[in-house]
PDB file of C-alpha atoms in Angstrom:
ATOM      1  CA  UNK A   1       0.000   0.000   0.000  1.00  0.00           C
ATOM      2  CA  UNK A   2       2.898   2.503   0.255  1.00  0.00           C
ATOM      3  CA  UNK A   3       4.462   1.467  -2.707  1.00  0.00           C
ATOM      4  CA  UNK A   4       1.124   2.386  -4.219  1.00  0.00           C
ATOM      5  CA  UNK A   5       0.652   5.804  -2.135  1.00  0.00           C
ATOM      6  CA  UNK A   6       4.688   6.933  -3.063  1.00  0.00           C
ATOM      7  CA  UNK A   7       3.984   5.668  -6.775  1.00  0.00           C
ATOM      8  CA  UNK A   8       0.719   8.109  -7.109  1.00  0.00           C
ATOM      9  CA  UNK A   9       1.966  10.795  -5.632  1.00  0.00           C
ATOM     10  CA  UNK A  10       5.091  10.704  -7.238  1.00  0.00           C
ATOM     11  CA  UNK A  11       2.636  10.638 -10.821  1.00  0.00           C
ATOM     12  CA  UNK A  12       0.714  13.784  -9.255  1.00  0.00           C
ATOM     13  CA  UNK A  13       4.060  15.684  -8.534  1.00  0.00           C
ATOM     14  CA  UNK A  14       4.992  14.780 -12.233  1.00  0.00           C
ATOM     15  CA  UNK A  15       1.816  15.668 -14.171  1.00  0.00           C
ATOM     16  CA  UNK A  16       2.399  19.326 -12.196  1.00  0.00           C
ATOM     17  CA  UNK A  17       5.866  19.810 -13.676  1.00  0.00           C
ATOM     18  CA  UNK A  18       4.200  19.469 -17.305  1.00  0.00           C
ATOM     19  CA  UNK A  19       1.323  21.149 -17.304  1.00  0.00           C
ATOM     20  CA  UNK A  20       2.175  24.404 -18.654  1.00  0.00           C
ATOM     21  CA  UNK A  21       0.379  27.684 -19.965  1.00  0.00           C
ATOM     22  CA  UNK A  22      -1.035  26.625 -23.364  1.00  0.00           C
ATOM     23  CA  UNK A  23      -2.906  28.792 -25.180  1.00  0.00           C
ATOM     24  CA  UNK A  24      -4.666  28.537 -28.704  1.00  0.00           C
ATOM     25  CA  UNK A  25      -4.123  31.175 -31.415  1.00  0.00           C
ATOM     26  CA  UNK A  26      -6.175  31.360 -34.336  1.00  0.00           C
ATOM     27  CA  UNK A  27      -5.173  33.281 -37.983  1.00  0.00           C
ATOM     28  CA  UNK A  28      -6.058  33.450 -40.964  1.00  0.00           C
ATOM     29  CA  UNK A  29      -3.127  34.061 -43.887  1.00  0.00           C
ATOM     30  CA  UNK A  30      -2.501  36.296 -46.515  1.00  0.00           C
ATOM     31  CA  UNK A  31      -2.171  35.156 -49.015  1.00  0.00           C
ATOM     32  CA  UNK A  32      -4.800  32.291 -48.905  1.00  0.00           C
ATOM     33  CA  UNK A  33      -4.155  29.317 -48.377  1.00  0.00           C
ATOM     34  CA  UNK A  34      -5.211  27.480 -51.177  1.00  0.00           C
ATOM     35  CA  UNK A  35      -3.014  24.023 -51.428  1.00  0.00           C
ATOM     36  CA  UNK A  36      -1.442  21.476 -49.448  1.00  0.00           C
ATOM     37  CA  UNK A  37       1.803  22.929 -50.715  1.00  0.00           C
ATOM     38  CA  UNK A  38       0.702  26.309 -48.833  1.00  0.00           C
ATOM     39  CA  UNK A  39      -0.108  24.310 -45.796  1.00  0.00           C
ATOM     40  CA  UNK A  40       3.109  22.341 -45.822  1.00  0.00           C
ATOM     41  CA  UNK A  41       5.093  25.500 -45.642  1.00  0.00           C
ATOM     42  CA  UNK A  42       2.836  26.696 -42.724  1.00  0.00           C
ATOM     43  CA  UNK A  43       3.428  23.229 -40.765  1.00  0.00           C
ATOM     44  CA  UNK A  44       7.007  22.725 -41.825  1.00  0.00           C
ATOM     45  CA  UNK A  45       8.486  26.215 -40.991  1.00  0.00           C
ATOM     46  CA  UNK A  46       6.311  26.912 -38.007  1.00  0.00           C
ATOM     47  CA  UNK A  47       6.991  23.865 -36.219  1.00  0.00           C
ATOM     48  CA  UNK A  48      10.297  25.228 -35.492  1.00  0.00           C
ATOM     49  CA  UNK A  49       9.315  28.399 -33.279  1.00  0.00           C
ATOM     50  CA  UNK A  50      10.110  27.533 -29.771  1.00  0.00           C
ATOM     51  CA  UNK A  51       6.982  26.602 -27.963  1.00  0.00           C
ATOM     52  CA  UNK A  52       4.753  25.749 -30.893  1.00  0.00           C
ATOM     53  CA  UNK A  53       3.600  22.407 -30.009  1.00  0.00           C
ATOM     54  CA  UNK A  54       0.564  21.813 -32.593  1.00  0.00           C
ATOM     55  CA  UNK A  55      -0.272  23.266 -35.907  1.00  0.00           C
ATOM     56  CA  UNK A  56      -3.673  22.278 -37.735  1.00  0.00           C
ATOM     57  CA  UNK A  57      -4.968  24.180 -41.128  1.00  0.00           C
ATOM     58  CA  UNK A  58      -7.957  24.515 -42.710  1.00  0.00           C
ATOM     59  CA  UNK A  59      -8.369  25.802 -46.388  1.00  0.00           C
ATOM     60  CA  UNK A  60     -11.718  25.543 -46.647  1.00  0.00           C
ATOM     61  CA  UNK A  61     -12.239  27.669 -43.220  1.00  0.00           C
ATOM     62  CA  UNK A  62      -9.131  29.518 -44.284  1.00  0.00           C
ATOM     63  CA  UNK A  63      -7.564  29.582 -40.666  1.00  0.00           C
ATOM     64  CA  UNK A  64      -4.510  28.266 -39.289  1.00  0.00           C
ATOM     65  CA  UNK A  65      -4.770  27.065 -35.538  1.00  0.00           C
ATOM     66  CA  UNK A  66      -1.593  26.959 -33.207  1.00  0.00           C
ATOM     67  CA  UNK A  67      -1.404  25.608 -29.648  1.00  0.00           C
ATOM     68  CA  UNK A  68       1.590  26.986 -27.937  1.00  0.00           C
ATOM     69  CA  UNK A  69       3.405  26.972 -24.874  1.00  0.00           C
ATOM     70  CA  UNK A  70       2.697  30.965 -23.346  1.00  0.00           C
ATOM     71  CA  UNK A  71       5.891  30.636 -21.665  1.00  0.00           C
ATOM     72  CA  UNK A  72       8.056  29.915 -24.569  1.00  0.00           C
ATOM     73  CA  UNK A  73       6.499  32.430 -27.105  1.00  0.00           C
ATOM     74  CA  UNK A  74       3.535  34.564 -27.673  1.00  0.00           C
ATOM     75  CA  UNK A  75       1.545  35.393 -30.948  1.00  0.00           C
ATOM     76  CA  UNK A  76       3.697  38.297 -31.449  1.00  0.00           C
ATOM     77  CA  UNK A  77       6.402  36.395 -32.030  1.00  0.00           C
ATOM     78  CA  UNK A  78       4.466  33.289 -33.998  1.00  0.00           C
ATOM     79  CA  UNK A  79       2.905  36.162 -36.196  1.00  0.00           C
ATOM     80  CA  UNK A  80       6.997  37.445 -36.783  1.00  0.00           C
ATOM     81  CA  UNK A  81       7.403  33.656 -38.058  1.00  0.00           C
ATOM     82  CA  UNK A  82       4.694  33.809 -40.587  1.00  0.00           C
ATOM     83  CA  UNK A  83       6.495  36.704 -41.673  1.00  0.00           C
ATOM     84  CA  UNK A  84       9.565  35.077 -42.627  1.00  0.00           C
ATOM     85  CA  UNK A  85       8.186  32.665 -44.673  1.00  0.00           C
ATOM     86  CA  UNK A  86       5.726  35.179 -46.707  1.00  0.00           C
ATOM     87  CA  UNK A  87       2.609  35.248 -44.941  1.00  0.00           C
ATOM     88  CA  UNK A  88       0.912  38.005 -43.168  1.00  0.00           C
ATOM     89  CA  UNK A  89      -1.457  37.332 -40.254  1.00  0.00           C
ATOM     90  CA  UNK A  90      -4.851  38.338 -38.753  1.00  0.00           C
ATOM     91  CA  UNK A  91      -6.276  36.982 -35.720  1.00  0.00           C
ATOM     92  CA  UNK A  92      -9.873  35.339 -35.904  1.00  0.00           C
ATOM     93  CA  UNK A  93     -12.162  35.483 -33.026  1.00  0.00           C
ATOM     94  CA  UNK A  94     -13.031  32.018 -32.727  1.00  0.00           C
ATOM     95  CA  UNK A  95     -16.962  33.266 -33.146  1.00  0.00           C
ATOM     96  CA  UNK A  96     -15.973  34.869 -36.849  1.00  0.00           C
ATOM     97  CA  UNK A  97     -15.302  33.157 -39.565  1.00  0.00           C
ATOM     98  CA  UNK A  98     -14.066  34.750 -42.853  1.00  0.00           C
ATOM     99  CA  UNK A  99     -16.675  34.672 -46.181  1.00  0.00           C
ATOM    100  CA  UNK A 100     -15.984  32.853 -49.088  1.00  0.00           C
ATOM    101  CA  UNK A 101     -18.124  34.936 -51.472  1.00  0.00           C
ATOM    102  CA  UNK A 102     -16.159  36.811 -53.926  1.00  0.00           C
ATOM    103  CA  UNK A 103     -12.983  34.565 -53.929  1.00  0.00           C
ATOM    104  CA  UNK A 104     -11.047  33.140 -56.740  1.00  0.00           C
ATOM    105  CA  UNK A 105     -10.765  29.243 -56.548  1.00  0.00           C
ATOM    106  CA  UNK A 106      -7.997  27.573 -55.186  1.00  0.00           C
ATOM    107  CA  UNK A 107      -6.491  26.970 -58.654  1.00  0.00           C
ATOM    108  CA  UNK A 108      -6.415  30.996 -59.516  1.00  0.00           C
ATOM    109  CA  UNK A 109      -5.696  31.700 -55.494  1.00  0.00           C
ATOM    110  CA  UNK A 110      -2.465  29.124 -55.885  1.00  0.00           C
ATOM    111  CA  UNK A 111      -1.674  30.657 -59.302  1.00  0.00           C
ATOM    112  CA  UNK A 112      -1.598  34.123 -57.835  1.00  0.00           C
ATOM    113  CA  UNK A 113       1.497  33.320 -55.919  1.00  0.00           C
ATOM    114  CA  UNK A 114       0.683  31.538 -52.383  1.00  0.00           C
ATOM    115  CA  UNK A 115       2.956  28.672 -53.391  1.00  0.00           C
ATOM    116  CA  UNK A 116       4.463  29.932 -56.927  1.00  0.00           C
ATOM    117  CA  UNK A 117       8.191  28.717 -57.375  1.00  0.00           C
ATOM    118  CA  UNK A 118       7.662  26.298 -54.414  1.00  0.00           C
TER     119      UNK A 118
END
C-alpha cells in the first residue's frame, strides 16, 4: 500500500511539472491558403518556433490554428514567423469566420502566388 501511495503521488508531482500555460491562437493568412503545398510550408516552418507544439490548417475555413506553450512564445512572435516565410497574419475570433463569397478558386488563389516557385 505505500508502494502504491509513493507511486501516485510521485505521478501527481509529475503531471504538475508538465502542465504548462497553453494557449490557442487562431489566424487566418494572406495570401490564402489554397493548397497542401501552402499548408506544408505553414506546418514545416512553423513547427520550429520555440513553444509551438501543434499546428492544424484549414483551407476551406481559411484559418490556421496553433497551440503553444505561453511561456516559450507569444503570438507576437508566432505572427513574426509567418512573416519570414511570406505570410501576413490576422487573428480570428473564434466566433468569426471569414466569407468565401467573392474569392477566386484555389487553382487561380495558388496561381496568384501563395505557393508559386515552391
Amino acid at each position: 500500500m505505500k508502494k502504491f501511495t509513493l507511486f501516485a503521488l510521485l505521478a501527481m508531482f509529475c503531471l504538475n511539472l508538465y502542465a504548462k500555460d497553453m494557449k490557442e491562437l487562431v489566424v487566418t493568412t494572406n495570401p490564402p491558403m489554397s493548397c497542401q503545398n501552402c499548408e506544408n510550408k505553414i506546418k514545416g516552418n512553423l513547427r520550429f518556433e520555440k513553444g509551438v507544439k501543434k499546428i492544424e490548417t484549414n483551407i476551406p475555413d481559411q484559418r490556421v490554428t496553433i497551440e503553444y506553450d505561453a511561456e516559450k512564445t507569444n503570438p507576437e512572435k508566432i505572427e513574426a514567423a509567418f512573416e519570414k516565410i511570406g505570410y501576413r497574419v490576422e487573428v480570428v475570433n473564434s466566433e468569426t469566420c471569414p466569407t468565401e463569397e467573392g474569392q477566386e478558386t484555389n487553382a487561380e488563389k495558388c496561381s496568384a502566388g501563395c505557393c508559386a516557385g515552391e
